[in-house]
Tab-separated table of C-alpha atoms in Angstrom:
chain	number	residue	atom	x	y	z
N	7	MET	CA	114.146	171.895	28.946
N	8	PRO	CA	112.509	173.812	31.708
N	9	THR	CA	114.418	176.656	33.193
N	10	LEU	CA	114.972	177.137	36.936
N	11	LEU	CA	113.252	180.219	38.701
N	12	LEU	CA	115.065	182.163	41.333
N	13	PRO	CA	112.884	181.898	44.426
N	14	PRO	CA	111.737	184.772	46.192
N	15	SER	CA	113.117	185.816	49.708
N	16	PRO	CA	111.142	183.765	52.435
N	17	PRO	CA	108.960	185.643	54.587
N	18	GLY	CA	109.859	186.679	58.390
N	19	PHE	CA	109.399	184.439	61.199
N	20	LEU	CA	105.835	182.873	61.587
N	21	PRO	CA	104.176	183.485	64.822
N	22	PRO	CA	102.349	180.425	66.366
N	23	ALA	CA	98.962	181.461	65.067
N	24	ASP	CA	100.222	181.407	61.572
N	25	LEU	CA	101.235	177.980	60.977
N	26	LEU	CA	99.724	177.156	57.633
N	27	VAL	CA	101.747	174.543	55.550
N	28	ASP	CA	101.188	171.702	53.353
N	29	GLN	CA	103.550	168.961	53.873
N	30	VAL	CA	103.519	165.526	52.483
N	31	THR	CA	103.465	162.591	54.841
N	32	ARG	CA	103.234	158.984	54.355
N	33	ARG	CA	99.577	159.072	55.745
N	34	ASP	CA	98.684	161.725	53.445
N	35	LEU	CA	100.614	160.095	50.731
N	36	LEU	CA	99.233	156.413	51.082
N	37	ARG	CA	95.607	157.546	51.814
N	38	GLY	CA	95.343	160.384	49.153
N	39	ALA	CA	98.045	159.502	46.529
N	40	GLY	CA	97.931	155.889	46.446
N	41	LEU	CA	95.175	153.756	47.989
N	42	LEU	CA	92.284	155.320	46.253
N	43	THR	CA	89.807	153.605	43.987
N	44	VAL	CA	90.783	153.077	40.563
N	45	ALA	CA	87.458	152.241	39.027
N	46	GLY	CA	87.403	155.614	37.154
N	47	VAL	CA	90.813	155.510	35.856
N	48	LEU	CA	90.668	152.026	34.617
N	49	ALA	CA	87.124	152.641	32.916
N	50	ALA	CA	88.610	155.895	31.264
N	51	CYS	CA	91.402	153.944	29.972
N	52	GLY	CA	89.541	150.740	28.547
N	53	GLY	CA	91.220	147.549	27.646
N	54	SER	CA	94.325	146.716	25.710
N	55	GLY	CA	92.691	147.877	22.639
N	56	SER	CA	91.811	151.383	24.213
N	57	GLY	CA	94.032	153.388	21.698
N	58	GLU	CA	96.980	153.811	23.618
N	59	THR	CA	99.910	154.821	21.549
N	60	THR	CA	103.016	152.915	21.435
N	61	PRO	CA	105.556	154.316	24.041
N	62	ALA	CA	108.411	156.353	22.630
N	63	ALA	CA	111.784	154.482	22.139
N	64	GLY	CA	114.515	155.293	24.495
N	65	ASP	CA	118.031	156.549	23.735
N	66	GLY	CA	120.461	153.631	23.151
N	67	GLY	CA	118.617	150.605	24.707
N	68	THR	CA	117.891	149.673	28.253
N	69	ARG	CA	119.838	149.197	31.671
N	70	GLY	CA	118.817	147.698	34.970
N	71	TYR	CA	117.495	150.064	37.839
N	72	THR	CA	116.426	149.185	41.421
N	73	ASP	CA	113.723	151.898	42.326
N	74	ASP	CA	113.067	152.859	46.071
N	75	ALA	CA	110.194	150.177	46.222
N	76	GLY	CA	112.737	147.718	45.843
N	77	ARG	CA	111.813	146.796	42.132
N	78	ASP	CA	114.031	145.766	39.426
N	79	VAL	CA	113.237	147.750	36.358
N	80	ASP	CA	114.479	148.048	32.917
N	81	ILE	CA	114.588	151.819	31.832
N	82	PRO	CA	116.119	153.756	29.041
N	83	VAL	CA	119.993	154.297	29.072
N	84	ARG	CA	119.131	157.844	28.686
N	85	PRO	CA	115.554	158.627	29.174
N	86	GLN	CA	114.013	161.093	26.640
N	87	ARG	CA	110.439	161.751	27.544
N	88	ILE	CA	109.694	161.367	31.333
N	89	VAL	CA	106.032	161.686	32.650
N	90	ALA	CA	106.012	162.407	36.481
N	91	THR	CA	102.664	161.091	37.796
N	92	HIS	CA	103.487	162.949	41.103
N	93	GLY	CA	104.648	166.372	41.097
N	94	ARG	CA	106.615	167.183	43.993
N	95	ASN	CA	108.014	163.989	44.836
N	96	ALA	CA	108.938	162.913	41.405
N	97	GLY	CA	108.599	165.627	38.825
N	98	GLY	CA	110.402	168.114	41.172
N	99	LEU	CA	113.444	165.793	41.694
N	100	VAL	CA	113.707	165.145	37.718
N	101	LEU	CA	113.280	168.619	36.880
N	102	ALA	CA	115.937	169.690	39.335
N	103	LEU	CA	118.680	167.821	37.397
N	104	GLY	CA	117.452	168.973	34.070
N	105	GLY	CA	115.581	165.775	33.248
N	106	PRO	CA	113.397	165.941	30.103
N	107	VAL	CA	109.759	165.755	31.726
N	108	VAL	CA	107.004	166.096	29.079
N	109	GLY	CA	104.024	165.478	31.546
N	110	ILE	CA	103.366	166.319	35.179
N	111	ALA	CA	100.532	165.525	37.493
N	112	THR	CA	98.341	168.022	39.419
N	113	ARG	CA	97.254	168.617	42.929
N	114	ASP	CA	93.718	169.594	43.467
N	115	GLY	CA	93.719	170.823	39.749
N	116	GLY	CA	96.950	172.892	39.548
N	117	LEU	CA	100.691	172.495	39.764
N	118	GLU	CA	101.998	172.349	43.022
N	119	LEU	CA	104.073	175.482	44.384
N	120	ALA	CA	106.768	172.989	44.813
N	121	ILE	CA	106.992	173.036	41.263
N	122	THR	CA	105.957	176.542	40.300
N	123	ARG	CA	108.558	177.970	42.746
N	124	TYR	CA	111.541	176.418	41.254
N	125	PHE	CA	110.720	175.645	37.612
N	126	ASN	CA	109.319	177.290	34.578
N	127	ALA	CA	106.852	174.439	33.749
N	128	ALA	CA	105.681	176.082	30.331
N	129	GLY	CA	105.350	173.255	27.531
N	130	ILE	CA	104.935	170.514	30.135
N	131	GLU	CA	101.593	168.884	29.691
N	132	THR	CA	99.344	168.107	32.824
N	133	VAL	CA	98.196	164.293	33.253
N	134	GLY	CA	95.450	164.294	35.953
N	135	GLU	CA	95.839	164.320	39.570
N	136	TYR	CA	98.611	162.665	41.289
N	137	SER	CA	96.208	160.338	43.200
N	138	GLU	CA	94.359	159.357	39.672
N	139	PRO	CA	96.518	159.987	36.666
N	140	ASP	CA	95.115	160.468	33.306
N	141	VAL	CA	96.525	157.112	31.569
N	142	LYS	CA	94.971	157.866	28.057
N	143	LYS	CA	96.558	161.527	28.238
N	144	ILE	CA	99.849	160.014	29.421
N	145	ALA	CA	99.696	157.451	26.351
N	146	THR	CA	99.519	160.376	23.911
N	147	LEU	CA	102.724	161.906	25.205
N	148	ARG	CA	104.537	158.592	24.319
N	149	PRO	CA	106.730	158.576	27.516
N	150	ASP	CA	109.872	156.427	27.627
N	151	LEU	CA	109.651	156.557	31.559
N	152	ILE	CA	107.094	157.217	34.192
N	153	VAL	CA	108.338	158.296	37.684
N	154	HIS	CA	106.218	158.408	41.089
N	155	GLN	CA	106.495	158.417	44.724
N	156	ALA	CA	107.361	155.425	46.703
N	157	ALA	CA	106.737	154.520	50.349
N	158	ASP	CA	106.915	151.643	52.527
N	159	GLY	CA	108.186	149.435	49.761
N	160	GLN	CA	105.721	149.942	46.996
N	161	VAL	CA	104.987	152.622	44.350
N	162	SER	CA	102.213	154.650	45.939
N	163	LEU	CA	99.433	153.932	43.488
N	164	GLU	CA	96.989	150.996	43.419
N	165	PRO	CA	98.728	148.114	41.609
N	166	GLU	CA	96.134	148.073	38.947
N	167	VAL	CA	97.246	151.773	37.997
N	168	VAL	CA	100.501	150.663	38.034
N	169	GLN	CA	100.172	147.874	35.658
N	170	ARG	CA	98.261	150.162	33.122
N	171	LEU	CA	101.118	152.687	33.268
N	172	GLU	CA	103.756	149.871	32.698
N	173	GLN	CA	102.114	149.123	29.525
N	174	LEU	CA	103.095	152.548	28.432
N	175	ALA	CA	106.707	152.878	29.825
N	176	PRO	CA	108.706	151.547	32.568
N	177	VAL	CA	107.603	152.727	36.204
N	178	VAL	CA	109.817	153.820	39.014
N	179	GLY	CA	109.292	155.275	42.405
N	180	PHE	CA	111.406	157.394	44.719
N	181	ASP	CA	111.053	157.483	48.458
N	182	VAL	CA	111.650	160.936	49.616
N	183	PHE	CA	111.747	160.062	53.580
N	184	GLN	CA	115.405	159.958	53.041
N	185	PRO	CA	118.431	162.316	53.220
N	186	VAL	CA	118.427	164.532	50.168
N	187	GLU	CA	121.868	163.284	48.955
N	188	THR	CA	120.335	159.816	48.894
N	189	VAL	CA	117.506	160.719	46.789
N	190	THR	CA	119.562	162.932	44.445
N	191	ALA	CA	122.186	160.121	43.762
N	192	LYS	CA	119.174	157.813	42.581
N	193	VAL	CA	117.820	160.538	40.220
N	194	VAL	CA	121.463	161.129	38.903
N	195	GLU	CA	121.407	157.009	38.479
N	196	LEU	CA	118.158	157.298	36.747
N	197	LEU	CA	118.815	160.153	34.406
N	198	GLY	CA	122.298	158.752	33.462
N	199	THR	CA	124.034	161.824	31.916
N	200	PRO	CA	126.891	163.872	32.962
N	201	GLU	CA	124.785	167.123	33.047
N	202	ALA	CA	122.795	165.650	35.648
N	203	GLU	CA	125.652	164.611	37.668
N	204	GLN	CA	127.326	167.976	37.336
N	205	ALA	CA	123.933	169.710	38.285
N	206	ALA	CA	123.758	167.712	41.480
N	207	ALA	CA	127.304	168.526	42.522
N	208	GLU	CA	126.987	172.246	42.018
N	209	GLN	CA	123.491	172.353	43.864
N	210	ARG	CA	125.156	170.545	46.563
N	211	ALA	CA	127.982	172.787	46.942
N	212	ARG	CA	125.382	175.740	47.091
N	213	TYR	CA	123.372	173.723	49.736
N	214	GLU	CA	126.584	172.879	51.981
N	215	GLU	CA	127.406	176.556	51.805
N	216	ALA	CA	123.694	177.488	53.095
N	217	LEU	CA	123.992	174.904	55.748
N	218	GLY	CA	127.170	175.985	57.039
N	219	GLU	CA	125.837	179.421	57.420
N	220	LEU	CA	122.881	178.022	59.416
N	221	ARG	CA	125.483	176.047	61.452
N	222	ALA	CA	127.317	179.128	62.336
N	223	VAL	CA	124.232	180.530	64.049
N	224	LEU	CA	124.539	178.464	67.004
N	225	GLY	CA	127.977	176.766	66.511
N	226	ASP	CA	128.437	173.733	69.140
N	227	ARG	CA	125.047	174.795	70.851
N	228	TRP	CA	123.181	172.850	68.127
N	229	ALA	CA	124.153	169.763	70.116
N	230	ASP	CA	122.058	171.477	73.142
N	231	VAL	CA	118.959	171.935	71.333
N	232	THR	CA	115.843	169.645	71.776
N	233	ALA	CA	113.573	169.830	68.860
N	234	SER	CA	109.976	168.436	68.065
N	235	SER	CA	107.975	168.174	64.876
N	236	LEU	CA	104.266	168.645	65.391
N	237	PHE	CA	101.590	168.253	62.696
N	238	PHE	CA	98.099	169.693	63.112
N	239	TYR	CA	96.207	166.938	61.038
N	240	GLY	CA	92.854	166.094	62.531
N	241	ALA	CA	93.046	168.711	65.440
N	242	ASP	CA	89.521	169.571	65.071
N	243	ALA	CA	88.625	165.833	65.800
N	244	GLY	CA	90.811	166.016	68.814
N	245	TYR	CA	94.130	164.585	67.206
N	246	VAL	CA	97.662	165.779	65.938
N	247	ALA	CA	100.720	163.914	64.836
N	248	ALA	CA	104.351	163.696	64.838
N	249	GLY	CA	106.704	164.131	62.066
N	250	GLY	CA	110.038	162.041	62.054
N	251	PRO	CA	113.631	163.209	61.595
N	252	GLN	CA	113.498	162.844	58.082
N	253	ILE	CA	109.904	163.842	56.844
N	254	ASN	CA	110.790	167.026	55.345
N	255	ALA	CA	113.668	169.335	54.418
N	256	GLY	CA	113.435	171.200	57.661
N	257	ASN	CA	113.658	168.399	59.791
N	258	ASN	CA	116.328	166.749	57.976
N	259	ILE	CA	118.526	169.892	58.181
N	260	LEU	CA	117.943	170.103	61.712
N	261	THR	CA	118.906	166.217	62.169
N	262	SER	CA	122.105	167.056	60.205
N	263	LEU	CA	123.043	169.907	62.570
N	264	GLY	CA	122.918	167.404	65.599
N	265	VAL	CA	119.867	168.349	67.518
N	266	SER	CA	118.090	166.004	70.099
N	267	TRP	CA	114.663	164.978	68.923
N	268	THR	CA	111.842	164.349	71.469
N	269	PRO	CA	110.680	160.762	71.982
N	270	LEU	CA	107.477	161.318	70.007
N	271	VAL	CA	109.488	162.174	67.028
N	272	GLN	CA	111.824	159.151	67.668
N	273	GLN	CA	108.828	157.173	67.468
N	274	ALA	CA	107.540	158.612	64.369
N	275	ALA	CA	111.024	157.710	62.807
N	276	ALA	CA	110.431	154.071	63.548
N	277	ASN	CA	106.879	154.395	62.087
N	278	GLY	CA	107.751	155.562	58.585
N	279	GLN	CA	108.365	159.075	59.532
N	280	PHE	CA	104.829	159.802	60.654
N	281	LEU	CA	103.062	158.938	63.778
N	282	GLY	CA	99.195	159.837	63.715
N	283	ASP	CA	96.167	160.020	65.962
N	284	ILE	CA	97.886	161.376	68.888
N	285	SER	CA	95.463	162.841	71.249
N	286	VAL	CA	95.621	166.577	71.942
N	287	GLU	CA	95.754	165.889	75.370
N	288	ARG	CA	99.257	164.688	74.760
N	289	LEU	CA	100.623	167.926	73.393
N	290	PRO	CA	102.685	168.514	76.394
N	291	GLU	CA	104.937	165.504	74.908
N	292	PHE	CA	105.797	167.817	72.066
N	293	ASP	CA	107.633	170.361	74.361
N	294	ALA	CA	111.160	171.187	73.369
N	295	ASP	CA	113.483	174.232	72.978
N	296	LEU	CA	112.673	174.312	69.362
N	297	LEU	CA	109.180	173.550	67.917
N	298	MET	CA	108.790	172.628	64.228
N	299	VAL	CA	104.967	172.892	63.206
N	300	SER	CA	103.183	171.915	59.979
N	301	THR	CA	99.479	171.858	59.102
N	302	PHE	CA	97.161	170.143	56.815
N	303	GLU	CA	94.277	172.374	57.939
N	304	ASP	CA	93.411	175.732	59.580
N	305	PRO	CA	93.099	174.629	63.197
N	306	ASP	CA	92.518	177.411	65.762
N	307	VAL	CA	95.453	176.861	67.688
N	308	GLU	CA	94.587	179.272	70.151
N	309	ALA	CA	91.865	177.197	71.058
N	310	LEU	CA	93.983	174.439	72.264
N	311	PRO	CA	95.382	175.393	75.877
N	312	LEU	CA	97.723	172.797	75.969
N	313	TYR	CA	99.407	174.198	72.858
N	314	GLY	CA	99.596	177.549	74.037
N	315	GLY	CA	101.250	176.237	77.275
N	316	LEU	CA	104.228	174.616	75.353
N	317	ALA	CA	107.493	176.292	76.481
N	318	ALA	CA	108.663	176.877	72.931
N	319	VAL	CA	105.358	178.538	71.964
N	320	ARG	CA	105.676	180.989	75.148
N	321	ALA	CA	109.303	181.890	74.331
N	322	GLY	CA	108.541	182.383	70.359
N	323	GLN	CA	110.705	179.381	69.438
N	324	VAL	CA	108.326	178.039	66.758
N	325	VAL	CA	109.366	177.673	63.135
N	326	ALA	CA	106.992	176.811	60.343
N	327	VAL	CA	108.485	176.294	56.927
N	328	PRO	CA	106.094	178.245	54.458
N	329	ASP	CA	104.091	175.878	51.976
N	330	ASN	CA	105.986	177.164	48.934
N	331	LEU	CA	109.296	175.614	50.397
N	332	VAL	CA	108.741	171.847	49.648
N	333	GLY	CA	110.970	169.485	47.830
N	334	THR	CA	113.434	166.822	48.177
N	335	HIS	CA	116.016	168.323	46.067
N	336	TYR	CA	119.089	170.393	46.802
N	337	LEU	CA	117.445	173.734	45.423
N	338	ASN	CA	114.723	173.323	48.250
N	339	TYR	CA	117.088	172.310	50.830
N	340	THR	CA	119.099	175.192	50.103
N	341	ALA	CA	116.085	177.820	50.376
N	342	VAL	CA	114.994	175.906	53.828
N	343	ALA	CA	118.548	176.376	55.007
N	344	GLU	CA	118.597	179.800	54.210
N	345	TYR	CA	114.880	180.421	55.669
N	346	LEU	CA	116.059	178.716	58.997
N	347	ARG	CA	119.164	180.912	59.007
N	348	ASP	CA	117.126	183.951	58.589
N	349	GLN	CA	114.724	183.205	61.359
N	350	LEU	CA	117.369	182.248	64.068
N	351	VAL	CA	120.352	184.565	63.145
N	352	GLY	CA	120.605	187.366	65.993
N	353	ARG	CA	118.161	185.436	68.159
N	354	GLU	CA	118.777	184.194	71.589
N	355	LEU	CA	117.711	180.758	71.054
N	356	ARG	CA	117.071	179.303	74.579
N	357	THR	CA	118.414	175.693	75.045
N	358	ASP	CA	117.008	175.383	78.600
N	359	LEU	CA	113.394	175.277	78.101
N	360	VAL	CA	112.781	171.795	78.947
């Protein structure tokens, strides 16, 4: 079983010009992880006589399970050989609770920081990119369960790929744009072991402790904080994006503390937690007391006068969660809560900027 790694202490407060973080959004997910051509995948797999091995038998029969795509799936009572065709949003969830992962997808050819930060993945085979899983390689691992990302009521792979994977083992999807306790409960149900349930309870207790320490930084003043979530995604083309209150751990945590989100963030919530193609001319609409910023690129933010004019930027009240703090499990939520605590403790956070 992969062992947990103790995360290093997070870096210090990041200035506005140092905002480099790779966060997953629905748009990135569905464009990059799901809605890609599968011709190469299917060609590599061949037809039904392509030599794919028989899936491994589960331990003790099967049971019903409803995944986050709303699909009723028969899964092993206790899965023994799980392949995660999405790393951070499937593999990390299962690994966090001690699930028996034998294969995991890569991103840009390697394991993601969301995996290597928290887990020792030695002995786990890689199974191609999260956007184009290597079905033939997966077949050799004889999985009894395959897990992936789900969003907007579907597993975030093209249907043809899902069908090929289902020939090997049941496929289920997790929607990580939900509170951590909701996602964790689904993983506990999936694994079906008392060990997973105990691990979830212990991790939740540690998270609640870290969250309490963060809450104590401002106490009742959290209710006076306005917050906004800005994604630099296409800024070079003149566009940015807004993240919703549940798009990542940082936003979820602030939501639980009772901050008031700006209208653009609320619109993102109604649009699957992501609102893209916002003209940079609308940057003033992101103004808030506290600005959470994520990027998919390295934009020259100093070249955007409207960004530099935001009250939160001028006051130094900008937070960017580092790109090694990613994952919808309690281990990551604890690390993010501690990171936010360390950035804000001892600071006179103003709540009257806007």
